[in-house]
mmCIF file of C-alpha atoms (C1' of nucleotides) in Angstrom:
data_model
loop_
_atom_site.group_PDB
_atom_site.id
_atom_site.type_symbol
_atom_site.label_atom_id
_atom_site.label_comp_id
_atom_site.label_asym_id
_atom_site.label_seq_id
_atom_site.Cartn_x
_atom_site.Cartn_y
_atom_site.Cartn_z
ATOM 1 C CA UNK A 1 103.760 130.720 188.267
ATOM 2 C CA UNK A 2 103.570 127.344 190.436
ATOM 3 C CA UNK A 3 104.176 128.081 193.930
ATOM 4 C CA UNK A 4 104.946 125.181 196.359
ATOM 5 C CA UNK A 5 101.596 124.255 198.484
ATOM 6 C CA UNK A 6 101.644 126.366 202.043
ATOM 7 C CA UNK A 7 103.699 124.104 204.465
ATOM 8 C CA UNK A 8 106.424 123.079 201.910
ATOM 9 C CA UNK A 9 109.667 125.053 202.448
ATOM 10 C CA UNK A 10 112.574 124.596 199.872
ATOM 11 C CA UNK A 11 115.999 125.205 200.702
ATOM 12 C CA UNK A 12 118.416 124.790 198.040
ATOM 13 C CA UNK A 13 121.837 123.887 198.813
ATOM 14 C CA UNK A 14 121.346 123.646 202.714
ATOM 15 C CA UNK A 15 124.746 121.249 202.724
ATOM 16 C CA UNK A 16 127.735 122.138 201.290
ATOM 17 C CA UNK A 17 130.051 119.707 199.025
ATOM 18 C CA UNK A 18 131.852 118.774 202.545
ATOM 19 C CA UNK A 19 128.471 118.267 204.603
ATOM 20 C CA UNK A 20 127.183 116.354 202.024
ATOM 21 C CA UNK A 21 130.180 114.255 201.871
ATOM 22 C CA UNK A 22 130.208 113.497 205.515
ATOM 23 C CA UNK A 23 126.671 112.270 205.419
ATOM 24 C CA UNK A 24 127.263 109.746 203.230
ATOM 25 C CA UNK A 25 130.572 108.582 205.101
ATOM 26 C CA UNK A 26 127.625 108.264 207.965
ATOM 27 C CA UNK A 27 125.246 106.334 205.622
ATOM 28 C CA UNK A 28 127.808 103.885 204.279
ATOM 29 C CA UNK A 29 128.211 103.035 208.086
ATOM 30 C CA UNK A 30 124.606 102.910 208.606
ATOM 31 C CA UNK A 31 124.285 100.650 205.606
ATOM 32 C CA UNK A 32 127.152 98.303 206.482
ATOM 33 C CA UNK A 33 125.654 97.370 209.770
ATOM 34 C CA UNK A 34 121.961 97.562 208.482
ATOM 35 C CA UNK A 35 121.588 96.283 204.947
ATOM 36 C CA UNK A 36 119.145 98.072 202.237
ATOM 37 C CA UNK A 37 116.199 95.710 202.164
ATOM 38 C CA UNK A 38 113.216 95.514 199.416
ATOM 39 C CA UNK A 39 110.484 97.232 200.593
ATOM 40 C CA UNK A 40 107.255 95.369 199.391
ATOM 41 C CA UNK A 41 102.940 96.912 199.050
ATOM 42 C CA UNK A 42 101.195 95.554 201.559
ATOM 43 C CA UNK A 43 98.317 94.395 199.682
ATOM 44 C CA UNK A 44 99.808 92.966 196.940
ATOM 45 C CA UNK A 45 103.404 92.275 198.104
ATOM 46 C CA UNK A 46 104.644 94.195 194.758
ATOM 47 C CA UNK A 47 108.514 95.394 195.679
ATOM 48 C CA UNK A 48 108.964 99.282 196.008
ATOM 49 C CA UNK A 49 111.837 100.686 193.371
ATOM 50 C CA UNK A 50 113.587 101.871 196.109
ATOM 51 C CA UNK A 51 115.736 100.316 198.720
ATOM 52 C CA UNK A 52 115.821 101.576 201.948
ATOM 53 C CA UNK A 53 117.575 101.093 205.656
ATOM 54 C CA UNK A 54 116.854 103.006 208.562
ATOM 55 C CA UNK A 55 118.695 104.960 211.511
ATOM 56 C CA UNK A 56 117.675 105.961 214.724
ATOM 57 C CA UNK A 57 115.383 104.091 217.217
ATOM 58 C CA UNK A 58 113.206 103.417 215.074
ATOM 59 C CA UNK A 59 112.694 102.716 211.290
ATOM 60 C CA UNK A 60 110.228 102.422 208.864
ATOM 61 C CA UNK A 61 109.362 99.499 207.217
ATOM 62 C CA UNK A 62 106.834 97.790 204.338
ATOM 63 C CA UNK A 63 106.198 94.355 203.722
ATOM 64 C CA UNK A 64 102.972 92.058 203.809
ATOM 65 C CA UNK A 65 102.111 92.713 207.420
ATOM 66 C CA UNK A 66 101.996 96.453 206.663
ATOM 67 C CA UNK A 67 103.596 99.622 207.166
ATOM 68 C CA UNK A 68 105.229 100.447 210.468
ATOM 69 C CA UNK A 69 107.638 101.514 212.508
ATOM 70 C CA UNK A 70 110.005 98.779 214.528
ATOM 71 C CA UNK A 71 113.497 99.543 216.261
ATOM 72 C CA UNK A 72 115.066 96.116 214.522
ATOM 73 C CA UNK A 73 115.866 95.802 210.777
ATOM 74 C CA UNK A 74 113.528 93.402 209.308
ATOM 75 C CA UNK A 75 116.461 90.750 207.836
ATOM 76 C CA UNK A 76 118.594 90.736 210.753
ATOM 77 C CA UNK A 77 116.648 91.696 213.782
ATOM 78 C CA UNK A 78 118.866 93.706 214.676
ATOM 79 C CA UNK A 79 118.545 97.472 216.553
ATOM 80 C CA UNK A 80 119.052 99.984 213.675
ATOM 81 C CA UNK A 81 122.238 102.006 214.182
ATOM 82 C CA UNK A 82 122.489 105.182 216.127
ATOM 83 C CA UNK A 83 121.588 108.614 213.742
ATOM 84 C CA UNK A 84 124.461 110.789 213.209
ATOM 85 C CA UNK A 85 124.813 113.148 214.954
ATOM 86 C CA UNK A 86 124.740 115.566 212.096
ATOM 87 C CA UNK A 87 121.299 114.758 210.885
ATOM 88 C CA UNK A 88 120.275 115.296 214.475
ATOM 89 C CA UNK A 89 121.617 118.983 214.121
ATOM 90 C CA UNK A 90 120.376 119.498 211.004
ATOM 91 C CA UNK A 91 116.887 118.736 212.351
ATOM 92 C CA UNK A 92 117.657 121.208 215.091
ATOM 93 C CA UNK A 93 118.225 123.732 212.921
ATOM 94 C CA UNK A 94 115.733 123.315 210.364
ATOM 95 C CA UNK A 95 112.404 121.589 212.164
ATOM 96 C CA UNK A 96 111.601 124.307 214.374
ATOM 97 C CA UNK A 97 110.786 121.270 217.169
ATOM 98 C CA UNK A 98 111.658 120.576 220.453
ATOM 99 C CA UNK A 99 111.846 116.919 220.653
ATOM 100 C CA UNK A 100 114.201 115.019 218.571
ATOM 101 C CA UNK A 101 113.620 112.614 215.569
ATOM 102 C CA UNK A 102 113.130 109.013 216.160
ATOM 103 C CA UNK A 103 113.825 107.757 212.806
ATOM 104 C CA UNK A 104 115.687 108.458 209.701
ATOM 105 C CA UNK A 105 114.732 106.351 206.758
ATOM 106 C CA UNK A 106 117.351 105.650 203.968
ATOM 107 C CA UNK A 107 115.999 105.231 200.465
ATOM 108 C CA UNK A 108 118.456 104.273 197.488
ATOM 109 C CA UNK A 109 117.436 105.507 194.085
ATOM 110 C CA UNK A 110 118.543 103.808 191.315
ATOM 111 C CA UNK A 111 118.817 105.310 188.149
ATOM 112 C CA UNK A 112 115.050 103.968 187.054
ATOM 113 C CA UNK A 113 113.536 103.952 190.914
ATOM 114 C CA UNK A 114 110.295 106.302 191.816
ATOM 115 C CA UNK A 115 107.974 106.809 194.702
ATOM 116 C CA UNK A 116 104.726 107.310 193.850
ATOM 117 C CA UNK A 117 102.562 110.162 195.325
ATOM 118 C CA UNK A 118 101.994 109.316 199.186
ATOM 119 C CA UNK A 119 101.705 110.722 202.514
ATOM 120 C CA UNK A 120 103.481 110.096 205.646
ATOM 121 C CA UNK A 121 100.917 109.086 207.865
ATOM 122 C CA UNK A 122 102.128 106.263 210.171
ATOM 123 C CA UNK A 123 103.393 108.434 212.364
ATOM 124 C CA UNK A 124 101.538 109.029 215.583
ATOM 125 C CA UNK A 125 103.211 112.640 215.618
ATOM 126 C CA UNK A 126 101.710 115.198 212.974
ATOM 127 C CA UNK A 127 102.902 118.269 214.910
ATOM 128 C CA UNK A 128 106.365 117.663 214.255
ATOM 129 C CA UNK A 129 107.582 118.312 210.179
ATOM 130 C CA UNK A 130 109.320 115.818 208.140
ATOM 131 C CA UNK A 131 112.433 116.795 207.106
ATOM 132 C CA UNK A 132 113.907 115.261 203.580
ATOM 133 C CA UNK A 133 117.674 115.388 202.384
ATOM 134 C CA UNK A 134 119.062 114.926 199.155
ATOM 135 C CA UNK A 135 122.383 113.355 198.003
ATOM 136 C CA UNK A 136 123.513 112.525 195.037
ATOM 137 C CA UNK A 137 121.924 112.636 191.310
ATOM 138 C CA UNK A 138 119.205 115.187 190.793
ATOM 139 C CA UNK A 139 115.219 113.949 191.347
ATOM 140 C CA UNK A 140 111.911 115.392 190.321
ATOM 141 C CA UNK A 141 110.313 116.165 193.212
ATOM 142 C CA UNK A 142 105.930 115.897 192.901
ATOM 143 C CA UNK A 143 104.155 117.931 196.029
ATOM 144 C CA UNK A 144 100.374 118.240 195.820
ATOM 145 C CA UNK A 145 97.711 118.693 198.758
ATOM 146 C CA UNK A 146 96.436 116.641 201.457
ATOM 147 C CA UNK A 147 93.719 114.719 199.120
ATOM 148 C CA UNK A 148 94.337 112.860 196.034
ATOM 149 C CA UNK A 149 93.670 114.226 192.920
ATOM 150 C CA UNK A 150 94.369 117.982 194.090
ATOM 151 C CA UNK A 151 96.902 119.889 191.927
ATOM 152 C CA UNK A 152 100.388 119.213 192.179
ATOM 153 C CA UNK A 153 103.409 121.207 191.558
ATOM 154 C CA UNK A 154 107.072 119.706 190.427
ATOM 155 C CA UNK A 155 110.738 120.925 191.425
ATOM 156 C CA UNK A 156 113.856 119.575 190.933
ATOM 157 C CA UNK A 157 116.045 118.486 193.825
ATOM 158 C CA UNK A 158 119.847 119.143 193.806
ATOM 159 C CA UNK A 159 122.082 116.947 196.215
ATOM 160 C CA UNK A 160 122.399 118.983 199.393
ATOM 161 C CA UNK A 161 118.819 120.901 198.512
ATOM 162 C CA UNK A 162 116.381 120.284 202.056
ATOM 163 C CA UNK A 163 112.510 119.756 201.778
ATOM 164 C CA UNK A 164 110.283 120.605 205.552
ATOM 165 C CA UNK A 165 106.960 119.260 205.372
ATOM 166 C CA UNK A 166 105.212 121.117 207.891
ATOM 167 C CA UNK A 167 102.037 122.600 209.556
ATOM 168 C CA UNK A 168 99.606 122.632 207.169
ATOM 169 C CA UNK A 169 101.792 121.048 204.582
ATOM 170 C CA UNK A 170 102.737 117.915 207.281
ATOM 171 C CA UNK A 171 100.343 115.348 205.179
ATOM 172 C CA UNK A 172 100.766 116.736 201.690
ATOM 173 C CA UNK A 173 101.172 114.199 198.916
ATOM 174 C CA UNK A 174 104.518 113.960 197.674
ATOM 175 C CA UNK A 175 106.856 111.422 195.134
ATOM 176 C CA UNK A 176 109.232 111.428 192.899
ATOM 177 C CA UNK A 177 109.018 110.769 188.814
ATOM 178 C CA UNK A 178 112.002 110.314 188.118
ATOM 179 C CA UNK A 179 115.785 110.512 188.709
ATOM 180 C CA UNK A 180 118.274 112.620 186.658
ATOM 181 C CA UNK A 181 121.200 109.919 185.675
ATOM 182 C CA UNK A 182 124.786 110.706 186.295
ATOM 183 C CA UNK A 183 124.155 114.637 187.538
ATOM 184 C CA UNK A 184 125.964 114.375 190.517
ATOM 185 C CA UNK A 185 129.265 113.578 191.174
ATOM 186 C CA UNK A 186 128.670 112.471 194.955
ATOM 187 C CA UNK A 187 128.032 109.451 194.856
ATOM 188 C CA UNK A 188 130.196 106.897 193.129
ATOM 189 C CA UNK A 189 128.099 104.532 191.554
ATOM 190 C CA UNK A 190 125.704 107.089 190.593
ATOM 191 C CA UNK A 191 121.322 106.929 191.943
ATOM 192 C CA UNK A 192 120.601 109.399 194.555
ATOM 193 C CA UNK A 193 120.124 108.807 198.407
ATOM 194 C CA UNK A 194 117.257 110.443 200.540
ATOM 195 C CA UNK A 195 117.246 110.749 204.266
ATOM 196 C CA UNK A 196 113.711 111.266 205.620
ATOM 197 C CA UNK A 197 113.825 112.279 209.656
ATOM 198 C CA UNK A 198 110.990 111.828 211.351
ATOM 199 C CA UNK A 199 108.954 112.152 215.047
ATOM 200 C CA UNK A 200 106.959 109.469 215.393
ATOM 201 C CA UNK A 201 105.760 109.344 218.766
ATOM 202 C CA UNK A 202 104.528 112.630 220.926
ATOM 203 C CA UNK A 203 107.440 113.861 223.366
ATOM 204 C CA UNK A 204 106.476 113.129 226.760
ATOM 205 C CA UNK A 205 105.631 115.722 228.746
ATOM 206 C CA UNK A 206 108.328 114.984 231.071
ATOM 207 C "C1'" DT B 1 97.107 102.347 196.725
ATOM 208 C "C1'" DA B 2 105.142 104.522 199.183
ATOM 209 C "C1'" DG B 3 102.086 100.024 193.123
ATOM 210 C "C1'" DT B 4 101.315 99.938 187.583
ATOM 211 C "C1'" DC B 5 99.151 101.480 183.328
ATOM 212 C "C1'" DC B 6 97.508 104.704 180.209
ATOM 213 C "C1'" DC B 7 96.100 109.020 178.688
ATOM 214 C "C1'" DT B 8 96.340 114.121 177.851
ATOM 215 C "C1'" DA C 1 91.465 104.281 186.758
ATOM 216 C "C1'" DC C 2 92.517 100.395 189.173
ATOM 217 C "C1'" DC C 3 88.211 96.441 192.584
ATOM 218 C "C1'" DA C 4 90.814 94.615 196.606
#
DNA sequence: TAGTCCCT
DNA sequence: ACCA
């Protein structure tokens, strides 16, 4: 029996058919104003599989300079678009933290696309979780421990299904193999969508 | 090492 | 494992 490192909470079907819906009505919005972009490796400059825009006031990005967070999209300059409202509840509800997230990244999966096993470490906040959506096609889903190399464990995601990273499972590895084509329905051209929301700075203690 | 490749 |  492969139980889910301590930190990493599962919750299946966390959006209905209509929630899920509505977020992508707010992602095609998000999209339209800020473009996916190619995400590329530092180092090398080798392109990601994914695509990805950001929402909130601030949004992750990867090209030759690094990995960081800016509040302008990296084509356009322009300030990413406001996060819905309903991904800002959602984090209410399911973060068990005060302050709100700063940044919601947007990655496109196409049919073929992966993310290989990484942490999310460019955040200045660890205390607050990360908090991942799923829409669309089904994913295999790769969670191991904070080092390299420890043991991993594999689920599959549904679209509507909610991952926390938390506590002690905040900088766990995590990725996904691969994408299950045409299982979903939500998304018209098929590939699957996944919201990350993020803290990145500490609150103020205002 | 948010990559690929290759192996078990 | 990769050798940057």
């Amino acid at each position: 029996m492969n139980v889910l490192p301590k930190g990493v909470r599962h919750i299946p079907q966390r959006l209905d058919r209509q929630e899920q819906e509505a977020l992508v009505d707010r992602i095609r919005e998000c999209v339209a104003r800020a473009p996916l972009f190619a995400p590329k490796m530092p180092r090398t400059g080798k392109p990601l599989s994914v695509r990805m825009t950001n929402c909130g006031e601030l949004g992750w990005v990867a090209d030759e300079g690094g990995y960081r967070y800016q509040p302008h999209h990296p084509v356009t300059g322009d300030a990413w678009p406001e996060m819905p409202h309903e991904l800002l509840n959602l984090w209410q509800e399911v973060s068990g933290y005060d302050a709100p997230p700063e940044a919601c990244l947007v990655n496109f999966y196409s049919e073929t696309a992966k993310m290989g096993l990484h942490q999310d470490r460019d955040e200045d906040d660890f205390d607050a979780p990360v908090v991942s959506v799923s829409l669309g096609d089904d994913c295999l889903f790769r969670v191991g421990e904070r080092v390299r190399g420890g043991r991993t464990t594999s689920i599959r995601l549904r679209s509507g299904d909610v991952v926390v990273l938390g506590g002690e499972g905040r900088l766990s590895y995590h990725g996904v193999d691969r994408i299950y084509p045409a299982t979903s329905t939500l998304l018209k051209n098929g590939g699957r969508i996944n919201l990350t929301l993020r803290r990145v700075t500490k609150p103020s203690a205002t």
